[in-house]
Tab-separated table of C-alpha atoms in Angstrom:
chain	number	residue	atom	x	y	z
A	1	UNK	CA	-68.491	36.233	54.784
A	2	UNK	CA	-68.603	32.629	56.226
A	3	UNK	CA	-68.184	30.721	53.506
A	4	UNK	CA	-65.732	32.570	52.421
A	5	UNK	CA	-63.780	32.676	55.231
A	6	UNK	CA	-64.382	28.421	55.277
A	7	UNK	CA	-63.168	28.213	51.772
A	8	UNK	CA	-60.235	30.019	52.255
A	9	UNK	CA	-59.005	28.121	55.539
A	10	UNK	CA	-59.600	24.841	53.111
A	11	UNK	CA	-57.469	26.133	50.602
A	12	UNK	CA	-54.625	26.951	52.655
A	13	UNK	CA	-54.677	23.695	54.423
A	14	UNK	CA	-54.717	21.873	51.260
A	15	UNK	CA	-51.836	23.565	50.127
A	16	UNK	CA	-49.918	23.262	53.339
A	17	UNK	CA	-50.322	19.771	53.058
A	18	UNK	CA	-49.194	19.674	49.502
A	19	UNK	CA	-46.402	21.122	50.169
A	20	UNK	CA	-45.544	19.199	52.820
A	21	UNK	CA	-46.148	15.748	50.335
A	22	UNK	CA	-43.658	17.721	48.424
A	23	UNK	CA	-40.729	17.183	50.969
A	24	UNK	CA	-41.533	13.542	51.354
A	25	UNK	CA	-39.514	11.930	48.802
A	26	UNK	CA	-36.472	9.495	49.399
A	27	UNK	CA	-34.284	12.034	47.614
A	28	UNK	CA	-34.153	14.575	50.121
A	29	UNK	CA	-32.790	11.590	52.584
A	30	UNK	CA	-30.391	10.688	50.068
A	31	UNK	CA	-28.901	14.447	50.176
A	32	UNK	CA	-28.626	14.081	53.420
A	33	UNK	CA	-26.948	11.406	53.238
A	34	UNK	CA	-24.770	12.811	51.168
A	35	UNK	CA	-24.936	9.862	49.027
A	36	UNK	CA	-24.045	11.639	45.744
A	37	UNK	CA	-21.148	13.060	47.046
A	38	UNK	CA	-17.795	13.112	46.536
A	39	UNK	CA	-16.785	13.704	50.217
A	40	UNK	CA	-18.261	10.788	51.844
A	41	UNK	CA	-15.703	8.160	51.509
A	42	UNK	CA	-17.042	6.156	54.560
A	43	UNK	CA	-19.686	5.043	52.422
A	44	UNK	CA	-17.093	3.171	50.482
A	45	UNK	CA	-15.484	1.431	53.384
A	46	UNK	CA	-15.898	-0.353	56.818
A	47	UNK	CA	-18.485	1.735	58.647
A	48	UNK	CA	-16.317	1.810	61.718
A	49	UNK	CA	-16.065	4.948	64.001
A	50	UNK	CA	-13.162	3.832	66.155
A	51	UNK	CA	-10.281	1.629	63.987
A	52	UNK	CA	-9.699	-0.367	66.226
A	53	UNK	CA	-13.080	-1.998	67.262
A	54	UNK	CA	-14.387	-4.947	64.686
A	55	UNK	CA	-17.417	-4.428	63.028
A	56	UNK	CA	-20.415	-7.084	63.617
A	57	UNK	CA	-21.443	-8.928	61.008
A	58	UNK	CA	-24.982	-11.264	61.772
A	59	UNK	CA	-25.808	-13.908	59.484
A	60	UNK	CA	-28.681	-16.007	58.695
A	61	UNK	CA	-28.180	-19.057	56.454
A	62	UNK	CA	-31.778	-20.964	54.457
A	63	UNK	CA	-30.933	-24.325	52.328
A	64	UNK	CA	-33.374	-23.832	49.781
A	65	UNK	CA	-32.358	-26.757	47.311
A	66	UNK	CA	-29.830	-29.628	46.864
A	67	UNK	CA	-29.834	-28.878	43.106
A	68	UNK	CA	-27.412	-31.883	41.931
A	69	UNK	CA	-24.839	-34.605	43.772
A	70	UNK	CA	-22.099	-36.071	41.330
A	71	UNK	CA	-21.047	-39.079	43.044
A	72	UNK	CA	-17.779	-39.113	40.197
A	73	UNK	CA	-16.617	-35.579	40.643
A	74	UNK	CA	-17.334	-35.681	44.686
A	75	UNK	CA	-19.517	-32.428	44.581
A	76	UNK	CA	-22.813	-30.938	45.856
A	77	UNK	CA	-24.500	-28.444	43.872
A	78	UNK	CA	-26.654	-26.028	46.307
A	79	UNK	CA	-28.985	-23.186	46.508
A	80	UNK	CA	-29.531	-21.314	49.443
A	81	UNK	CA	-30.324	-17.918	51.172
A	82	UNK	CA	-27.837	-15.816	53.106
A	83	UNK	CA	-29.057	-12.339	55.210
A	84	UNK	CA	-26.446	-10.115	56.454
A	85	UNK	CA	-27.524	-7.216	59.151
A	86	UNK	CA	-24.623	-4.862	60.236
A	87	UNK	CA	-24.719	-1.316	61.674
A	88	UNK	CA	-23.515	1.958	59.645
A	89	UNK	CA	-23.481	4.797	62.281
A	90	UNK	CA	-22.857	7.021	59.569
A	91	UNK	CA	-25.937	6.458	57.582
A	92	UNK	CA	-28.612	7.548	60.283
A	93	UNK	CA	-31.126	10.335	59.935
A	94	UNK	CA	-34.847	11.213	61.937
A	95	UNK	CA	-38.085	9.883	60.126
A	96	UNK	CA	-40.230	12.822	61.764
A	97	UNK	CA	-38.206	14.951	59.461
A	98	UNK	CA	-38.941	13.352	56.600
A	99	UNK	CA	-42.646	12.455	56.699
A	100	UNK	CA	-41.656	9.290	59.151
A	101	UNK	CA	-40.255	7.536	56.233
A	102	UNK	CA	-37.778	5.247	58.294
A	103	UNK	CA	-36.226	2.490	55.556
A	104	UNK	CA	-34.471	2.923	52.589
A	105	UNK	CA	-34.106	0.101	50.026
A	106	UNK	CA	-31.006	0.856	47.767
A	107	UNK	CA	-28.940	-0.963	45.417
A	108	UNK	CA	-26.021	-3.056	47.062
A	109	UNK	CA	-23.318	-0.847	45.384
A	110	UNK	CA	-24.471	2.420	46.561
A	111	UNK	CA	-22.670	1.994	50.375
A	112	UNK	CA	-20.094	-0.881	51.619
A	113	UNK	CA	-21.191	-4.355	52.191
A	114	UNK	CA	-19.449	-7.659	53.502
A	115	UNK	CA	-18.524	-10.045	50.958
A	116	UNK	CA	-18.672	-13.591	51.928
A	117	UNK	CA	-16.108	-16.423	50.693
A	118	UNK	CA	-16.670	-19.985	50.755
A	119	UNK	CA	-14.107	-22.180	51.279
A	120	UNK	CA	-15.021	-25.523	49.155
A	121	UNK	CA	-16.280	-23.619	46.133
A	122	UNK	CA	-15.129	-25.200	43.094
A	123	UNK	CA	-16.833	-23.458	40.025
A	124	UNK	CA	-17.823	-19.737	39.363
A	125	UNK	CA	-20.319	-18.586	41.421
A	126	UNK	CA	-23.882	-17.801	39.454
A	127	UNK	CA	-25.119	-14.604	39.878
A	128	UNK	CA	-29.168	-15.368	40.159
A	129	UNK	CA	-30.154	-11.352	41.306
A	130	UNK	CA	-28.813	-8.459	41.824
A	131	UNK	CA	-28.722	-7.697	45.429
A	132	UNK	CA	-30.096	-4.929	47.338
A	133	UNK	CA	-29.885	-2.781	50.682
A	134	UNK	CA	-32.349	-2.818	53.235
A	135	UNK	CA	-31.345	0.652	55.281
A	136	UNK	CA	-33.303	1.510	58.404
A	137	UNK	CA	-33.327	5.091	60.066
A	138	UNK	CA	-31.022	4.080	62.613
A	139	UNK	CA	-28.324	2.902	60.314
A	140	UNK	CA	-28.751	-1.035	60.717
A	141	UNK	CA	-28.021	-2.516	57.348
A	142	UNK	CA	-29.183	-5.554	56.141
A	143	UNK	CA	-28.930	-7.206	52.629
A	144	UNK	CA	-30.487	-10.909	51.233
A	145	UNK	CA	-27.895	-12.840	48.366
A	146	UNK	CA	-28.954	-15.557	46.215
A	147	UNK	CA	-25.949	-18.077	45.945
A	148	UNK	CA	-26.092	-21.378	43.817
A	149	UNK	CA	-22.595	-22.842	44.036
A	150	UNK	CA	-21.047	-26.472	43.529
A	151	UNK	CA	-18.909	-27.334	46.581
A	152	UNK	CA	-16.611	-30.281	46.761
A	153	UNK	CA	-18.051	-33.011	49.202
A	154	UNK	CA	-16.327	-36.190	50.486
A	155	UNK	CA	-19.163	-38.492	49.724
A	156	UNK	CA	-19.050	-41.880	51.358
A	157	UNK	CA	-20.752	-44.573	48.754
A	158	UNK	CA	-20.167	-47.636	51.245
A	159	UNK	CA	-23.808	-47.973	51.552
A	160	UNK	CA	-24.871	-46.626	48.572
A	161	UNK	CA	-28.282	-46.668	47.442
A	162	UNK	CA	-28.571	-46.024	51.127
A	163	UNK	CA	-26.567	-43.623	52.256
A	164	UNK	CA	-26.777	-40.743	54.190
A	165	UNK	CA	-23.955	-37.640	53.619
A	166	UNK	CA	-22.995	-35.229	55.581
A	167	UNK	CA	-21.497	-32.096	53.303
A	168	UNK	CA	-19.987	-28.999	54.872
A	169	UNK	CA	-20.021	-25.511	53.661
A	170	UNK	CA	-17.848	-23.387	54.982
A	171	UNK	CA	-18.047	-19.308	54.629
A	172	UNK	CA	-15.996	-16.322	55.602
A	173	UNK	CA	-14.974	-12.739	55.074
A	174	UNK	CA	-12.074	-11.251	53.662
A	175	UNK	CA	-11.439	-9.247	56.422
A	176	UNK	CA	-9.336	-10.544	59.158
A	177	UNK	CA	-10.995	-10.866	63.088
A	178	UNK	CA	-9.229	-6.814	63.676
A	179	UNK	CA	-11.353	-5.762	60.948
A	180	UNK	CA	-15.041	-8.112	61.032
A	181	UNK	CA	-16.432	-10.299	63.030
A	182	UNK	CA	-19.119	-12.555	61.154
A	183	UNK	CA	-21.716	-13.827	63.830
A	184	UNK	CA	-24.357	-16.274	63.572
A	185	UNK	CA	-27.578	-14.436	64.577
A	186	UNK	CA	-29.427	-17.851	64.494
A	187	UNK	CA	-29.406	-21.366	66.128
A	188	UNK	CA	-29.186	-24.542	64.655
A	189	UNK	CA	-32.956	-25.369	65.600
A	190	UNK	CA	-34.146	-21.904	63.766
A	191	UNK	CA	-31.792	-22.532	60.614
A	192	UNK	CA	-32.995	-26.167	60.858
A	193	UNK	CA	-36.947	-25.189	60.910
A	194	UNK	CA	-36.350	-22.595	58.231
A	195	UNK	CA	-34.705	-24.424	56.142
A	196	UNK	CA	-37.493	-27.226	56.528
A	197	UNK	CA	-39.698	-24.971	55.823
A	198	UNK	CA	-38.377	-22.887	52.537
A	199	UNK	CA	-37.153	-26.124	51.059
A	200	UNK	CA	-38.272	-26.436	47.494
A	201	UNK	CA	-37.475	-29.296	45.971
A	202	UNK	CA	-38.094	-33.089	46.390
A	203	UNK	CA	-36.248	-35.053	44.439
A	204	UNK	CA	-33.355	-37.946	45.027
A	205	UNK	CA	-32.002	-36.161	47.979
A	206	UNK	CA	-33.835	-35.656	51.528
A	207	UNK	CA	-32.585	-32.784	53.563
A	208	UNK	CA	-32.294	-33.868	56.796
A	209	UNK	CA	-30.123	-31.897	59.691
A	210	UNK	CA	-28.014	-28.076	59.626
A	211	UNK	CA	-25.729	-27.999	61.940
A	212	UNK	CA	-23.773	-24.723	63.000
A	213	UNK	CA	-20.177	-24.582	64.012
A	214	UNK	CA	-18.073	-21.213	64.941
A	215	UNK	CA	-14.781	-21.132	65.017
A	216	UNK	CA	-11.485	-18.815	64.502
A	217	UNK	CA	-9.257	-19.836	61.583
A	218	UNK	CA	-5.751	-18.615	61.228
A	219	UNK	CA	-4.252	-18.233	58.663
A	220	UNK	CA	-1.077	-16.496	56.975
A	221	UNK	CA	-0.775	-15.129	60.942
A	222	UNK	CA	-4.029	-13.280	60.792
A	223	UNK	CA	-6.887	-14.407	62.990
A	224	UNK	CA	-10.447	-14.617	60.576
A	225	UNK	CA	-14.165	-15.297	61.853
A	226	UNK	CA	-15.309	-18.594	59.943
A	227	UNK	CA	-18.675	-20.243	60.122
A	228	UNK	CA	-19.152	-23.987	58.986
A	229	UNK	CA	-22.295	-25.020	57.804
A	230	UNK	CA	-22.308	-28.971	58.240
A	231	UNK	CA	-25.346	-29.959	55.706
A	232	UNK	CA	-26.439	-33.824	56.201
A	233	UNK	CA	-28.562	-35.387	53.734
A	234	UNK	CA	-30.100	-38.963	52.468
A	235	UNK	CA	-30.929	-40.916	49.725
A	236	UNK	CA	-33.884	-41.685	48.389
A	237	UNK	CA	-33.044	-45.102	46.629
A	238	UNK	CA	-36.501	-46.354	45.262
A	239	UNK	CA	-35.001	-45.655	41.657
A	240	UNK	CA	-31.868	-47.501	42.161
A	241	UNK	CA	-33.393	-50.272	43.866
A	242	UNK	CA	-35.582	-50.451	40.702
A	243	UNK	CA	-33.444	-49.781	38.178
A	244	UNK	CA	-30.207	-52.062	39.537
A	245	UNK	CA	-31.566	-54.313	42.983
A	246	UNK	CA	-34.736	-55.451	41.479
A	247	UNK	CA	-33.683	-56.703	38.095
A	248	UNK	CA	-30.424	-58.336	39.475
A	249	UNK	CA	-31.945	-59.594	42.094
A	250	UNK	CA	-34.763	-61.208	39.535
A	251	UNK	CA	-31.917	-62.452	36.656
A	252	UNK	CA	-30.245	-64.642	39.987
A	253	UNK	CA	-34.164	-65.743	40.459
A	254	UNK	CA	-34.245	-67.105	36.878
A	255	UNK	CA	-30.528	-68.346	36.958
A	256	UNK	CA	-31.753	-70.600	40.211
A	257	UNK	CA	-34.891	-71.927	38.378
A	258	UNK	CA	-32.754	-72.890	34.930
A	259	UNK	CA	-30.893	-74.676	37.563
A	260	UNK	CA	-33.632	-76.742	39.135
A	261	UNK	CA	-35.616	-77.116	35.632
A	262	UNK	CA	-35.931	-80.538	33.570
A	263	UNK	CA	-34.313	-78.788	30.430
A	264	UNK	CA	-31.442	-80.377	28.744
A	265	UNK	CA	-28.148	-79.272	29.928
A	266	UNK	CA	-26.977	-77.407	26.827
A	267	UNK	CA	-30.534	-75.109	26.662
A	268	UNK	CA	-29.739	-74.654	30.352
A	269	UNK	CA	-25.899	-73.333	29.710
A	270	UNK	CA	-27.245	-71.218	26.463
A	271	UNK	CA	-29.973	-69.479	29.213
A	272	UNK	CA	-27.487	-68.755	31.725
A	273	UNK	CA	-25.084	-67.083	29.593
A	274	UNK	CA	-27.720	-64.695	27.944
A	275	UNK	CA	-28.658	-63.574	32.217
A	276	UNK	CA	-25.137	-63.048	32.498
A	277	UNK	CA	-25.102	-60.545	29.462
A	278	UNK	CA	-28.072	-58.914	31.233
A	279	UNK	CA	-26.693	-58.636	34.479
A	280	UNK	CA	-23.268	-56.787	33.007
A	281	UNK	CA	-25.552	-54.473	30.935
A	282	UNK	CA	-26.416	-53.555	35.008
A	283	UNK	CA	-22.990	-53.336	36.224
A	284	UNK	CA	-22.241	-50.921	33.008
A	285	UNK	CA	-24.710	-48.625	34.574
A	286	UNK	CA	-23.611	-49.354	38.043
A	287	UNK	CA	-20.121	-47.966	36.860
A	288	UNK	CA	-21.245	-44.253	35.541
A	289	UNK	CA	-22.863	-43.899	38.797
A	290	UNK	CA	-19.925	-44.753	41.181
A	291	UNK	CA	-16.367	-43.098	41.812
A	292	UNK	CA	-13.646	-44.991	40.957
A	293	UNK	CA	-11.110	-43.289	43.700
A	294	UNK	CA	-13.246	-45.062	46.234
A	295	UNK	CA	-10.991	-47.222	48.811
A	296	UNK	CA	-14.007	-48.678	50.518
A	297	UNK	CA	-15.634	-51.290	48.038
A	298	UNK	CA	-19.311	-50.131	48.161
A	299	UNK	CA	-22.235	-53.089	49.260
A	300	UNK	CA	-23.878	-53.196	45.974
A	301	UNK	CA	-20.150	-53.491	44.290
A	302	UNK	CA	-19.866	-56.241	46.686
A	303	UNK	CA	-23.573	-57.872	45.195
A	304	UNK	CA	-23.153	-57.494	41.611
A	305	UNK	CA	-19.424	-59.410	42.180
A	306	UNK	CA	-21.288	-62.353	44.033
A	307	UNK	CA	-24.461	-62.368	41.757
A	308	UNK	CA	-21.884	-62.511	39.020
A	309	UNK	CA	-19.257	-65.735	40.973
A	310	UNK	CA	-22.537	-67.617	41.707
A	311	UNK	CA	-23.723	-67.057	38.199
A	312	UNK	CA	-20.576	-68.327	36.894
A	313	UNK	CA	-20.738	-70.944	39.085
A	314	UNK	CA	-23.938	-72.302	38.246
A	315	UNK	CA	-22.568	-72.573	34.516
A	316	UNK	CA	-19.396	-74.637	35.469
A	317	UNK	CA	-21.880	-77.113	37.392
A	318	UNK	CA	-23.971	-77.445	34.032
A	319	UNK	CA	-21.305	-78.070	32.331
A	320	UNK	CA	-19.469	-81.077	34.866
A	321	UNK	CA	-22.776	-82.361	34.699
A	322	UNK	CA	-23.539	-82.249	30.989
A	323	UNK	CA	-19.554	-83.818	30.887
A	324	UNK	CA	-20.412	-86.583	33.353
A	325	UNK	CA	-23.417	-87.248	31.288
A	326	UNK	CA	-22.250	-88.177	27.751
A	327	UNK	CA	-19.392	-90.789	29.570
A	328	UNK	CA	-20.801	-94.305	29.772
A	329	UNK	CA	-19.435	-95.139	33.312
A	330	UNK	CA	-17.543	-91.944	35.052
A	331	UNK	CA	-14.742	-92.227	37.054
A	332	UNK	CA	-17.073	-92.345	40.589
A	333	UNK	CA	-18.553	-94.727	39.564
A	334	UNK	CA	-15.969	-97.212	37.850
A	335	UNK	CA	-13.935	-96.679	41.645
A	336	UNK	CA	-16.941	-97.773	43.419
A	337	UNK	CA	-17.676	-101.027	41.330
A	338	UNK	CA	-13.699	-101.694	41.665
A	339	UNK	CA	-13.623	-101.441	45.179
A	340	UNK	CA	-17.086	-104.018	45.052
A	341	UNK	CA	-15.189	-106.776	43.031
A	342	UNK	CA	-12.307	-106.327	45.867
A	343	UNK	CA	-14.433	-106.911	48.616
A	344	UNK	CA	-16.555	-110.130	46.423
A	345	UNK	CA	-13.235	-111.450	45.822
A	346	UNK	CA	-11.871	-111.544	49.533
A	347	UNK	CA	-14.834	-112.968	50.373
A	348	UNK	CA	-16.147	-115.647	48.136
A	349	UNK	CA	-13.024	-116.790	47.161
A	350	UNK	CA	-14.168	-120.652	48.262
A	351	UNK	CA	-17.078	-120.394	46.350
A	352	UNK	CA	-15.745	-119.602	43.121
A	353	UNK	CA	-13.442	-122.759	43.510
A	354	UNK	CA	-16.141	-124.681	44.614
A	355	UNK	CA	-18.079	-124.062	41.294
A	356	UNK	CA	-15.718	-124.329	38.958
A	357	UNK	CA	-15.331	-127.739	40.606
A	358	UNK	CA	-18.851	-128.644	39.761
A	359	UNK	CA	-18.545	-126.985	36.504
A	360	UNK	CA	-16.119	-129.175	35.401
A	361	UNK	CA	-17.850	-132.222	36.121
A	362	UNK	CA	-20.845	-130.719	34.487
A	363	UNK	CA	-19.200	-130.436	31.097
A	364	UNK	CA	-17.516	-133.798	31.435
A	365	UNK	CA	-20.983	-134.938	31.896
A	366	UNK	CA	-22.373	-132.995	29.170
A	367	UNK	CA	-19.331	-134.727	26.337
A	368	UNK	CA	-19.991	-138.284	27.688
A	369	UNK	CA	-24.072	-138.020	27.234
A	370	UNK	CA	-22.832	-136.053	23.605
A	371	UNK	CA	-20.846	-138.809	22.213
A	372	UNK	CA	-23.240	-141.308	22.959
A	373	UNK	CA	-26.119	-139.954	21.723
A	374	UNK	CA	-27.526	-140.769	17.978
A	375	UNK	CA	-26.491	-136.950	16.785
A	376	UNK	CA	-22.581	-137.459	18.046
A	377	UNK	CA	-20.532	-134.514	17.299
A	378	UNK	CA	-22.745	-132.882	15.208
A	379	UNK	CA	-24.841	-131.473	17.921
A	380	UNK	CA	-24.235	-127.468	18.162
A	381	UNK	CA	-27.270	-126.343	20.203
A	382	UNK	CA	-25.152	-126.574	23.443
A	383	UNK	CA	-22.304	-123.584	22.209
A	384	UNK	CA	-25.152	-121.444	20.821
A	385	UNK	CA	-26.833	-121.440	23.758
A	386	UNK	CA	-24.038	-120.494	25.532
A	387	UNK	CA	-23.111	-117.705	23.472
A	388	UNK	CA	-26.449	-116.287	23.564
A	389	UNK	CA	-26.804	-116.280	27.443
A	390	UNK	CA	-23.452	-114.551	27.175
A	391	UNK	CA	-24.432	-111.822	25.126
A	392	UNK	CA	-27.781	-111.792	27.167
A	393	UNK	CA	-25.685	-111.456	30.558
A	394	UNK	CA	-23.751	-108.790	29.172
A	395	UNK	CA	-26.492	-106.605	28.231
A	396	UNK	CA	-28.481	-106.965	31.268
A	397	UNK	CA	-24.905	-105.714	32.786
A	398	UNK	CA	-24.421	-102.779	30.624
A	399	UNK	CA	-27.902	-101.497	31.208
A	400	UNK	CA	-27.936	-102.057	35.340
A	401	UNK	CA	-24.212	-99.858	35.001
A	402	UNK	CA	-26.048	-97.463	32.705
A	403	UNK	CA	-29.029	-97.346	35.447
A	404	UNK	CA	-26.481	-96.945	38.203
A	405	UNK	CA	-25.043	-94.279	36.558
A	406	UNK	CA	-27.746	-92.292	35.814
A	407	UNK	CA	-28.715	-92.246	39.661
A	408	UNK	CA	-25.170	-91.689	40.742
A	409	UNK	CA	-25.482	-88.761	38.560
A	410	UNK	CA	-28.976	-87.568	40.162
A	411	UNK	CA	-27.881	-87.718	43.319
A	412	UNK	CA	-24.533	-85.910	42.337
A	413	UNK	CA	-26.922	-82.440	40.600
A	414	UNK	CA	-28.975	-82.356	43.696
A	415	UNK	CA	-25.935	-82.589	46.041
A	416	UNK	CA	-25.173	-79.510	43.386
A	417	UNK	CA	-28.138	-78.038	43.626
A	418	UNK	CA	-28.252	-77.751	47.295
A	419	UNK	CA	-24.640	-76.450	48.286
A	420	UNK	CA	-25.563	-74.153	45.072
A	421	UNK	CA	-28.891	-72.389	47.367
A	422	UNK	CA	-27.400	-72.774	50.215
A	423	UNK	CA	-24.215	-70.396	49.571
A	424	UNK	CA	-27.038	-68.196	47.784
A	425	UNK	CA	-28.845	-67.851	51.238
A	426	UNK	CA	-26.146	-67.209	52.466
A	427	UNK	CA	-24.749	-64.704	50.566
A	428	UNK	CA	-28.301	-63.084	50.542
A	429	UNK	CA	-28.100	-62.645	54.257
A	430	UNK	CA	-24.801	-61.468	54.461
A	431	UNK	CA	-25.623	-58.606	51.618
A	432	UNK	CA	-28.696	-57.466	53.836
A	433	UNK	CA	-26.991	-57.615	57.614
A	434	UNK	CA	-24.231	-55.265	55.468
A	435	UNK	CA	-27.089	-53.018	54.427
A	436	UNK	CA	-29.452	-52.871	57.202
A	437	UNK	CA	-26.253	-51.543	59.346
C-alpha cells in the first residue's frame, strides 16, 4: 500500500511538472502582448505614454574596421556597430507568470525601432545582416546593427605619406527632438577602449582616437539631436617609403654618382636621361594616388619636383662641360689671356724697344759675316733654322694653351659639382624639416 501511494504521488508530480513545462513557451508571451493582433497600434509607433515627452534612445558606437580610404575621391569606408536602447512601456510582463522568462529576441520589424541617418554618407548602405530586437520583461528594448558605409572626408594630403586624418561621422534620427532624443551612453574613453579592443583589421590605416560630440541641430525650424564621432587615424607609410621615396632617392644618388665619375660626357648624358625616365614612371604612380583638387601641394610632390629640377640641372651642367671641351680655347680663357697680354704690354714696353735694337744690330752683323764668308749669299741654313724655331715655338705655345684650357675646365667642373652637391644637401634638409614638422 505504501509503495502504491508513493508511485501515485510521483506520477501526479510528474504530470504537474509536465503541465508547467508546457506553459513555458515564448508564444504564450507573444499572445499575452497581443503582438499578432491588429488592435495594437502602439507596437508600430513611437512607444510614448505622453506624446509631449520625447523618447530617450541611448546609442553606443564601436568602430570595427577602416576598410578603404580613397584619396582622389575624398571618401572613407568604415565598418562599425551601433547599439541602441530605449524603453517600450507597452511591452512588459511578469516573469513569474511565464516560468521566469525575462527576455525575448524577435525580428526588428516586430516592434517600432528608431532609424538613424548618417549625414556624411555618399553611397547606398550595404545590408550586412538582419538586425534583431532584444526585449526584457520591464520593456527595455535594444538592438545591435552592423553598418558598412562610405562617408565623405576632407583629407589633408600635405604630409603624405606621413599624414594623420580626422573624419567626422554624424548620426541623427529622422524624428525631431520633440519626439526622440538620441543620447550617447558611453564616454570618449569608453568608446576608444571598446574600439581598440574590437578593431578587426591591421591595414594601411591605424585607428588612433574617437571623440564624441553631442549637440542640437536646427533644420527647417525643427531641432534634431545629433551625435558626431570624430575618428582620427594615422597612415602607415612603410609601403609608400619603399615604393616611392626610397627608389627616388636611389635614382638621385645614382645621378650624383655619375656626375662625379670619370666617364665621358656623352655616356653621362645618356645615363642621366635614363634616370629621368625612371623618375617619371614613379611620378605617374604618385599621380594616381593623390587628389587633383588639393590647394596646398603635398610635400612629396615638392620632393619629386625638386629631384626633377636637380636631375635636369645635372644634365645641363654635363652638356655645358661637353660643349666647352670641344673648343680648343674657350672664351673665358681667351679673355684671361687678353688681359694678361695687355698687362705685359704696359709693363714691358721699354724692354721691347731695347730688344728690337739689339736684334737689328745682330742681323746686320750676320749679313756682313755672310758676305765675307767663302759661301757668299748661297747660305740658307739660317732661314730654315728660323722657321723651325718659329714652328716649334707655336707648337709649344699651343700645347701650353691646351693644358691651361684643360686645367680651367677641370676647375669649372669641380665648382659646378660642388655647387650641385651643396644645393642637393640644402634641398634634402628643407624636405626633411617639412616632413618632420
